[in-house]
Structure formats: structure tokens, C-alpha cells
CSV table of C-alpha atoms (C1' of nucleotides) in Angstrom, one decimal:
chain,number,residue,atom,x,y,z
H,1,UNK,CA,-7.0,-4.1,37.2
H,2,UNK,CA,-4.8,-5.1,34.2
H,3,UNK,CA,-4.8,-1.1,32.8
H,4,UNK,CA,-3.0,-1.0,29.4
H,5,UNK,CA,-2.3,-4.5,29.4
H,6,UNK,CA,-1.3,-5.6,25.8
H,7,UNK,CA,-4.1,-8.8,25.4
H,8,UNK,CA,-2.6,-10.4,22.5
H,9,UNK,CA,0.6,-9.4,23.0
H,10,UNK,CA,2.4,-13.3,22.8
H,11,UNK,CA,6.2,-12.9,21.3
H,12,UNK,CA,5.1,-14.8,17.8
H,13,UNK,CA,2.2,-12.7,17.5
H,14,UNK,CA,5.0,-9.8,18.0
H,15,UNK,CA,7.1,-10.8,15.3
H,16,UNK,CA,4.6,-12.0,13.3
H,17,UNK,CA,3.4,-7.8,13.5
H,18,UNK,CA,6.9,-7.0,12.8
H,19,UNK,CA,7.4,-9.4,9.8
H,20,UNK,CA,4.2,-7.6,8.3
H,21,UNK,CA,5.6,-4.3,8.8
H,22,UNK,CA,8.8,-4.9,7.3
H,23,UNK,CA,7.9,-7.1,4.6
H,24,UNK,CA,4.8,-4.1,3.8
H,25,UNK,CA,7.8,-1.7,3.6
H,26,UNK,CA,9.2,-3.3,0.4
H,27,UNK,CA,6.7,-4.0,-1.4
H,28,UNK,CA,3.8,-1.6,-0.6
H,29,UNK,CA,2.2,0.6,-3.6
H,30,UNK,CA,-0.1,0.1,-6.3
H,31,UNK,CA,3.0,-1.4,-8.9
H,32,UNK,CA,6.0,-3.6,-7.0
H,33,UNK,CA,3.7,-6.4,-7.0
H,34,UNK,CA,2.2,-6.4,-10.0
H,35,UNK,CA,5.3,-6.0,-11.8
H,36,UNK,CA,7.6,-8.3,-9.7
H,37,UNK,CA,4.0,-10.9,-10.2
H,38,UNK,CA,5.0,-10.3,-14.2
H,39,UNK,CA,8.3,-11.2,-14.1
H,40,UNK,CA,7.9,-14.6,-11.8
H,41,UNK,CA,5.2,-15.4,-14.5
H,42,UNK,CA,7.6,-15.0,-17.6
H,43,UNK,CA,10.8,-14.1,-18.4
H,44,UNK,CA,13.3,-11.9,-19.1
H,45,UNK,CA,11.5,-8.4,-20.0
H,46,UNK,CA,12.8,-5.0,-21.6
H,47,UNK,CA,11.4,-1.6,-20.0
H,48,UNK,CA,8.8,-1.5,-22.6
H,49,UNK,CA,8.1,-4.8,-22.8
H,50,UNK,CA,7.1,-4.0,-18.6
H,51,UNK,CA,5.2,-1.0,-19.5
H,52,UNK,CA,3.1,-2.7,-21.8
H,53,UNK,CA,2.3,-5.7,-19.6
H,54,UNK,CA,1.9,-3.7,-16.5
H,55,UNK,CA,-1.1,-2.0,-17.7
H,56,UNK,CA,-1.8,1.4,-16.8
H,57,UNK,CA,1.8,1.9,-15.3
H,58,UNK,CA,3.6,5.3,-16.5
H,59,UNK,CA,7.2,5.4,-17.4
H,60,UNK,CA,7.8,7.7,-14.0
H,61,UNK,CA,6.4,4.7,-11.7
H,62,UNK,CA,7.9,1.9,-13.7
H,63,UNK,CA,11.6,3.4,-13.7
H,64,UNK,CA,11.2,4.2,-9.9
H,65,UNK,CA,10.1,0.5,-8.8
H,66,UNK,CA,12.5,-1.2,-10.9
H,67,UNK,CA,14.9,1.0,-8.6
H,68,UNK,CA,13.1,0.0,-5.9
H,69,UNK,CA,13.2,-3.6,-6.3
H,70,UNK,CA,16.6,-4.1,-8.0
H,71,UNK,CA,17.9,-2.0,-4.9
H,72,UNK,CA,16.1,-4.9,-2.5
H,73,UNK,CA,17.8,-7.7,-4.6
H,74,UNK,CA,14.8,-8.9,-6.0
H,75,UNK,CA,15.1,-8.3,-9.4
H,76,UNK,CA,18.0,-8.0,-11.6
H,77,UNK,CA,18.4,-5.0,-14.6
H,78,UNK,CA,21.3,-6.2,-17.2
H,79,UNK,CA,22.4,-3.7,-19.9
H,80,UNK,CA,22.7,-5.8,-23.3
H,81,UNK,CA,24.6,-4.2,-26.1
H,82,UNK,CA,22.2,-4.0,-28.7
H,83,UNK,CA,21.5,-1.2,-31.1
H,84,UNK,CA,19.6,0.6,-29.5
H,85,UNK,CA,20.6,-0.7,-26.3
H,86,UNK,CA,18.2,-3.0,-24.5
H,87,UNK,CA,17.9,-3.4,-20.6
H,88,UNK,CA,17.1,-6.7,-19.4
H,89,UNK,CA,15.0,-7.2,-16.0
H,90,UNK,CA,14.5,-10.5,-14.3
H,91,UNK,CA,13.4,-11.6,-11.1
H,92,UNK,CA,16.3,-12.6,-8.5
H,93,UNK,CA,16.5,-16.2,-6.4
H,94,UNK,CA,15.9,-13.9,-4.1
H,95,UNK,CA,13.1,-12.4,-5.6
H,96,UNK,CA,12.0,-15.7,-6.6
H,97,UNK,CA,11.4,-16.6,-2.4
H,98,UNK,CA,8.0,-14.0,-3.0
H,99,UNK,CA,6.6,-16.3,-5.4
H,100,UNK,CA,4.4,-18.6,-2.5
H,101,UNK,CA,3.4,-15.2,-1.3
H,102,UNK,CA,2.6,-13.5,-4.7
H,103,UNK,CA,0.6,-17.2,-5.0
H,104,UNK,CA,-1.6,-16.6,-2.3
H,105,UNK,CA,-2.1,-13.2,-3.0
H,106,UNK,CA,-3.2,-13.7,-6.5
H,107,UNK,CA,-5.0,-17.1,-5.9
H,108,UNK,CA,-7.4,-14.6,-2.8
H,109,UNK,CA,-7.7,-12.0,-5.3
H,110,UNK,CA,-9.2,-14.4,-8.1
H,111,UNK,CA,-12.0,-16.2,-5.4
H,112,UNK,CA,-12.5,-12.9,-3.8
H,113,UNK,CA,-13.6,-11.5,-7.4
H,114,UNK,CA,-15.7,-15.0,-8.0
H,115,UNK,CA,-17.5,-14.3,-4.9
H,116,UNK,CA,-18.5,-10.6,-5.8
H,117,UNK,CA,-19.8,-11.9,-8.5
H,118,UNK,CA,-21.6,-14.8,-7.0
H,119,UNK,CA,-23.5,-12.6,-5.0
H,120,UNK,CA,-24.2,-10.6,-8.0
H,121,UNK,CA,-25.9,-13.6,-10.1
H,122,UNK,CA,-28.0,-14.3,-6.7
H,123,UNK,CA,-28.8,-10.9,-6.6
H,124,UNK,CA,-30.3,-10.8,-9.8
H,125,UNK,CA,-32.1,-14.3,-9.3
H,126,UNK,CA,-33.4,-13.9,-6.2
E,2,UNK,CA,7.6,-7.2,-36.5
E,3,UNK,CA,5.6,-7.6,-33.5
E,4,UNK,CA,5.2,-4.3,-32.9
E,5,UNK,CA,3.4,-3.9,-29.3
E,6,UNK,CA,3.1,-7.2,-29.2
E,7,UNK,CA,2.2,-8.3,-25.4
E,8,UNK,CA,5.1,-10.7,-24.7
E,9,UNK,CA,3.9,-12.3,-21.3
E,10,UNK,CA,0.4,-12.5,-21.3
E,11,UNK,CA,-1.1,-15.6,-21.3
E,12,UNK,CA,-4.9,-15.5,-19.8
E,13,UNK,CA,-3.4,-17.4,-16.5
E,14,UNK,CA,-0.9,-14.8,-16.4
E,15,UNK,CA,-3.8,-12.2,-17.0
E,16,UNK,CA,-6.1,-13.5,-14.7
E,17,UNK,CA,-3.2,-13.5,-12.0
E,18,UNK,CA,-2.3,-9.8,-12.3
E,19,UNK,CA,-6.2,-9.4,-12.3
E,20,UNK,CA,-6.0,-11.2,-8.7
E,21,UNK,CA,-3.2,-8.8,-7.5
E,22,UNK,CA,-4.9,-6.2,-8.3
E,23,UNK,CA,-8.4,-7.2,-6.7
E,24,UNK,CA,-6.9,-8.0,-3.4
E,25,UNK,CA,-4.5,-5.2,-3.1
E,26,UNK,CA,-7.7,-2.7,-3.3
E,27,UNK,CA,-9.1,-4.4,0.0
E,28,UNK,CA,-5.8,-4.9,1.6
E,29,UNK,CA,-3.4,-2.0,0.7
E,30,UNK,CA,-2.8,1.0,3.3
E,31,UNK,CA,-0.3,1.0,6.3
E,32,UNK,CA,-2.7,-0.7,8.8
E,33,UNK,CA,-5.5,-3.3,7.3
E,34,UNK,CA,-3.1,-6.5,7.4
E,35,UNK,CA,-1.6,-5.4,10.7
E,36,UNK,CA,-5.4,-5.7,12.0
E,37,UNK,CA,-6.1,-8.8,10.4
E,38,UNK,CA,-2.9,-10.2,11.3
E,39,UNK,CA,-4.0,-9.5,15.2
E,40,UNK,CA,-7.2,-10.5,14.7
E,41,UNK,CA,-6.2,-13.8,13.2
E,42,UNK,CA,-3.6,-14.4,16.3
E,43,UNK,CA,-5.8,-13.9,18.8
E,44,UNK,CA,-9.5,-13.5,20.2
E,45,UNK,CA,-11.8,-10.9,20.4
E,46,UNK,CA,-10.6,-7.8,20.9
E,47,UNK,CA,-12.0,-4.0,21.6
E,48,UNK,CA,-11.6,-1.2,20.5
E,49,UNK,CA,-9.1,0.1,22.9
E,50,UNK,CA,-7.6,-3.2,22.8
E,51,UNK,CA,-7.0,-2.8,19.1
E,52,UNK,CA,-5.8,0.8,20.1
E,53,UNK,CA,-3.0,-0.7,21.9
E,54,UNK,CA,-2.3,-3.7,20.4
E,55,UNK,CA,-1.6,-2.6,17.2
E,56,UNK,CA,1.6,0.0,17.3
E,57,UNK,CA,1.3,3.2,16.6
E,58,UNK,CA,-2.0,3.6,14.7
E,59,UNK,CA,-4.0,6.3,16.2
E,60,UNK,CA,-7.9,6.7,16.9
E,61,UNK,CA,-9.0,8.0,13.2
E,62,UNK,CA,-7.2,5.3,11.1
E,63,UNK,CA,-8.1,2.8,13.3
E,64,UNK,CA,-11.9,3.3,13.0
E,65,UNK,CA,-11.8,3.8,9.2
E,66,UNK,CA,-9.7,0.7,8.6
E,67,UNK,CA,-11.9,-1.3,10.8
E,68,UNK,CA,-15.0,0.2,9.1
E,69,UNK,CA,-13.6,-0.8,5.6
E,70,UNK,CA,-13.2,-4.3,6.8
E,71,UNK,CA,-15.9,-4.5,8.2
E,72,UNK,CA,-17.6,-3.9,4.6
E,73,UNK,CA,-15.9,-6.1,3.3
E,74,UNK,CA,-16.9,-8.7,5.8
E,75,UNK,CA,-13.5,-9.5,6.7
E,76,UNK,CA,-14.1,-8.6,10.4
E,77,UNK,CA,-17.6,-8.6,12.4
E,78,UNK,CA,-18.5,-5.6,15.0
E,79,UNK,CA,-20.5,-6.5,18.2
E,80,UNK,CA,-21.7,-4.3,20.4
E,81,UNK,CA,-22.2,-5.8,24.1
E,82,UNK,CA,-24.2,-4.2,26.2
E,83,UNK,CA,-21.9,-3.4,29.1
E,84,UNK,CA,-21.6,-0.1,30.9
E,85,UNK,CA,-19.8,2.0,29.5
E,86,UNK,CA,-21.0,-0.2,25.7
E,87,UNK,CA,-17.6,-2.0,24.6
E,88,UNK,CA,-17.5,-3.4,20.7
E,89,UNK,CA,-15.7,-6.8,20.1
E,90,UNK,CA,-14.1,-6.6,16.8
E,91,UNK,CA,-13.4,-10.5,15.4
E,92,UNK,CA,-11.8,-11.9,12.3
E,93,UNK,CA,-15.0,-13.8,9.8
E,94,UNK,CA,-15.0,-16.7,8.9
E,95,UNK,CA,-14.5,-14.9,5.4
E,96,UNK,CA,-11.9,-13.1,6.8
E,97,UNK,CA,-9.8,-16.3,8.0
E,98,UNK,CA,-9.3,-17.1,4.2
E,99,UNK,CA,-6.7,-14.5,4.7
E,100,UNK,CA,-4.5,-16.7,7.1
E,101,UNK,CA,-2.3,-18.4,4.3
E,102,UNK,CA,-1.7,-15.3,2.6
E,103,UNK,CA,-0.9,-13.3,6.6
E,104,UNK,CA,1.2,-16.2,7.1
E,105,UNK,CA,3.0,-16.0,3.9
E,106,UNK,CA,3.5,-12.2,4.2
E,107,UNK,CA,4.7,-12.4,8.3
E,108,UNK,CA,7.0,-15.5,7.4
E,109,UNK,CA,8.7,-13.7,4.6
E,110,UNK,CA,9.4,-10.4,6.3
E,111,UNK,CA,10.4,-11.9,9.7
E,112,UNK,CA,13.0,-14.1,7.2
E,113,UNK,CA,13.9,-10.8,5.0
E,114,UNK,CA,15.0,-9.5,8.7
E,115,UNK,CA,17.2,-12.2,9.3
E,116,UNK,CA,19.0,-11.7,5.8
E,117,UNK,CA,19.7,-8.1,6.8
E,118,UNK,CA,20.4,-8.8,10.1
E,119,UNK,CA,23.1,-11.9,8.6
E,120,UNK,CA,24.3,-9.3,6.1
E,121,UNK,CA,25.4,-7.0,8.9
E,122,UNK,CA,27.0,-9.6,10.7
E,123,UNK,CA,28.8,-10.6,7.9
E,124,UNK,CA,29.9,-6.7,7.1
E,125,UNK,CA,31.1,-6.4,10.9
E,126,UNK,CA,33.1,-9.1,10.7
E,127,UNK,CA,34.6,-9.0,6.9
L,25,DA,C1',-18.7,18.3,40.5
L,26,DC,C1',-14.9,16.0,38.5
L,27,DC,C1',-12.3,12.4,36.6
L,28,DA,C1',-12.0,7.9,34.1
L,29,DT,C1',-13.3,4.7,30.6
L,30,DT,C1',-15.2,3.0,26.1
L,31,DA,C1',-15.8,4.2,21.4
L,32,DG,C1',-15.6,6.8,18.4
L,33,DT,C1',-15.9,11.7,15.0
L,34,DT,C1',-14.1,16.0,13.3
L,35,DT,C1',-10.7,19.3,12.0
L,36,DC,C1',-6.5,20.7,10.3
L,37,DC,C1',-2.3,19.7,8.6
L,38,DT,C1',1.7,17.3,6.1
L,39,DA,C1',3.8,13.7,3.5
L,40,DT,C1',3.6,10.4,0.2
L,41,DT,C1',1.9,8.5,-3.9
L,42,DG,C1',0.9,8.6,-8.4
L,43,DG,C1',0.1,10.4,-13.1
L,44,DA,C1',0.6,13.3,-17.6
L,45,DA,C1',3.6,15.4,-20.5
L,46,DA,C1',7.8,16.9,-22.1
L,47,DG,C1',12.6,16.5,-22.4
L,48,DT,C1',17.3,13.8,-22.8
L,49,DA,C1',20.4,10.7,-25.1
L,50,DC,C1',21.9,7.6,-28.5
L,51,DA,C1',21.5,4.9,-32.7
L,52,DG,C1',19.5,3.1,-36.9
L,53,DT,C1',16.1,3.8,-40.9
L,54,DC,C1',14.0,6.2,-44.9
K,2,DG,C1',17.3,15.7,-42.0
K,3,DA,C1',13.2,13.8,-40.1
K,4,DC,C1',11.4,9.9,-37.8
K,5,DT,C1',11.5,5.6,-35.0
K,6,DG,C1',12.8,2.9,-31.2
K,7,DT,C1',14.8,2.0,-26.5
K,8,DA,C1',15.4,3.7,-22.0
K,9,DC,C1',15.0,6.7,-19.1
K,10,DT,C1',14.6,11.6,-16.1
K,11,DT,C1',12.4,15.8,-14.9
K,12,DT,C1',8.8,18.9,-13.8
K,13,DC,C1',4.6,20.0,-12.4
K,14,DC,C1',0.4,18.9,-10.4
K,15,DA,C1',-3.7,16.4,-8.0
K,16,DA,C1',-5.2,12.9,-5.0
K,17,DT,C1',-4.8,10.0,-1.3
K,18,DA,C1',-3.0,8.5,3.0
K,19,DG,C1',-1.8,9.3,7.4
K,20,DG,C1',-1.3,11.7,11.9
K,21,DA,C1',-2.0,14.9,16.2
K,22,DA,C1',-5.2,17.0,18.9
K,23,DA,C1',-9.5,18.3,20.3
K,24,DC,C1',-14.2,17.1,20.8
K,25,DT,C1',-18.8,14.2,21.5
K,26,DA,C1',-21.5,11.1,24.2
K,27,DA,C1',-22.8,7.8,27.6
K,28,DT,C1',-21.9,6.0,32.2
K,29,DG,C1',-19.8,4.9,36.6
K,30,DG,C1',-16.9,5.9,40.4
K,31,DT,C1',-15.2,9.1,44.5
DNA sequence: ACCATTAGTTTCCTATTGGAAAGTACAGTC
DNA sequence: GACTGTACTTTCCAATAGGAAACTAATGGT
């Protein structure tokens, strides 16, 4: 019998589901990664230093996620009084605890892009 | 000077965001990682295992994510020959390079929930 | 004949995402 | 007084993502 009986259903797998979920609802889109990935790289960056190092991002996008992100604690915006003022954003300690994650993500990324074109070269050779 | 100078971008740094970017085309959307993430904890699953399994995603999502992973060779499709046909949907081999990053990503949101959840706590009682 | 089950597809709709361009505000430079 | 630079916000629009419901198709059970 067994109708509508959940399989896989053990309580990790559960929250392991639920981690994804919440942890997706942060930092989905095209941008939060890419521009909290800058920041862990380097340091402290101005709002145009960000929109010329995230390539392709607008000003519209980039002001939102900073939002976004300083409203999650993971990065930090500091107002410097220079003329013309400044604004300083770095990533938080907090922010700092996606780094293993942003790791993986970039280090799949890079042998995922080898492997395309692996399969290209054979392609051509064989 | 330096005008437009690119403060941050070393060609590690470069290739990293490049990574990001790469893996984020396969893996973005509401759903993809919440498959994998069930195929990775379990076995084989149908279909209408899948369909129940994974919370909330409905009959059209589910078969276009599962058909854009299966392109990508992250997941394999078998059809057995049982009456009525079921399909056994499995993580790859390919696919199971994903498990460090699915780990990552669960581990970080189930702790993010605990901070919010401490937070809360610490709101009631302050 | 009628219902159930597996595995989908198709249609129609809304919501969210994302982008381009222009505008705001303030201060220093030529 | 015009132009440059920083740091945004606003508006308007297009594309994509996502969801509910109905439908197809094959087969087995009662």
C-alpha cells in the first residue's frame, strides 16, 4: 500500500531541504553572489569601484543588493566624509561565514567550464 | 589618476567570478538544488516520488527542471518497463560533484536559521 | 464503463527579475 | 557657469520564472 508515502523523507534530509530553501532565499539572483564573491576577494570597495568590478551590473541592481545584503548583516556600507562623499562596502564576519560556500561554488563553476571545454577539444579531434 | 582603474581584479579573482557565474546558469531557479539536494540524500526516485518529495513544486516545473539537469548530465532518466512505465530519476556520478557545494549551502542556511531563531530568543527575553 | 496510477504536456495567467536611461543631490575643478 | 565625480533613486519597459488547472496517453483494477 504505502499511498503518498514521502520515500526520502528522513528528518536530516528535511532540514537539509529547509536549509536550501532558506539559505536560496538570501542570496538568490543573478548579482548577491557575485558581488558579495568580490568583496570576500578584496577589500574595502566604493559603489563604483562595485559597479566596475561587477561587470555588467546596473546602478538599479547594484544599489538594491547592497540593500539586500547589508539588511542580512553580510556586508557592511560606511559613509566616509570625503569630498564628494565616498561610501565604503565590506563584507561582514558574518558575511565572511559564506566564504567555504562561495569556495565551492566558484571552485564547480571553474571545472564545470574546463570540462565543456574538454569535450570541445575531443570533439574537434575525434 | 586611475581613472576606471579595476581595483580588485586579479586573474584569480577573475577567474572566480567567471566560476560564479558558470555555475549559477546551471543551478539558479527556485527548484534545481532542491532536486539535487533529494537526489543526493537518497535513492532513486520517480517521478511522483519527486512530486511529493520535494515541497510544493508542481507538475510543469518539475519536468522542465528535471529535463535541464538532465542535459546537463547532472541527473540520469530511466525508463523501466513496468505497467503503468515508471522513470527512475538518479543523481550522476557528474552530478555528485555537486555534494560539497549542497552540503555547504544546506549547512549554512540550517545555521542562518538558528541565528534568527537565537536572535528572537534573545529579543523575547531582552 | 469508470476510476486510479504513472508520467508527463499545454495553456493561461501573474509575479518577480532585471535593465536602460534619466533625474537628484552635493561638492570640487576649470 | 559648465563640467566632473560620487552615490544614488525613479520610471518605464521587457523578459523570465513560476504556478494552477486542464488535458493526453497508456494500462490495470473492479
Amino acid at each position: 500500500m504505502k499511498k503518498n508515502a514521502e520515500v526520502n523523507a528522513s528528518p536530516i534530509c528535511q532540514a537539509r531541504m529547509t536549509g536550501i530553501s532558506d539559505a536560496m532565499s538570501l542570496l538568490s539572483g543573478k548579482w548577491k553572489l557575485l558581488i558579495l564573491g568580490t568583496l570576500i576577494c578584496g577589500v574595502k570597495l566604493g559603489y563604483m569601484d562595485l559597479l566596475r568590478e561587477v561587470g555588467g551590473i546596473g546602478t538599479k541592481m547594484l544599489s538594491k543588493e547592497l540593500q539586500d545584503l547589508e539588511m542580512n548583516n553580510l556586508i557592511s556600507r560606511t559613509v566616509k566624509d570625503t569630498k564628494p562623499v565616498t561610501v565604503e562596502y565590506a563584507i561582514t564576519d558574518y558575511g565572511k561565514t559564506l566564504e567555504p560556500l562561495i569556495d565551492e561554488l566558484a571552485k564547480w563553476g571553474i571545472s564545470y567550464r574546463q570540462s565543456v571545454i574538454n569535450e570541445w577539444t575531443m570533439t574537434a579531434e575525434g
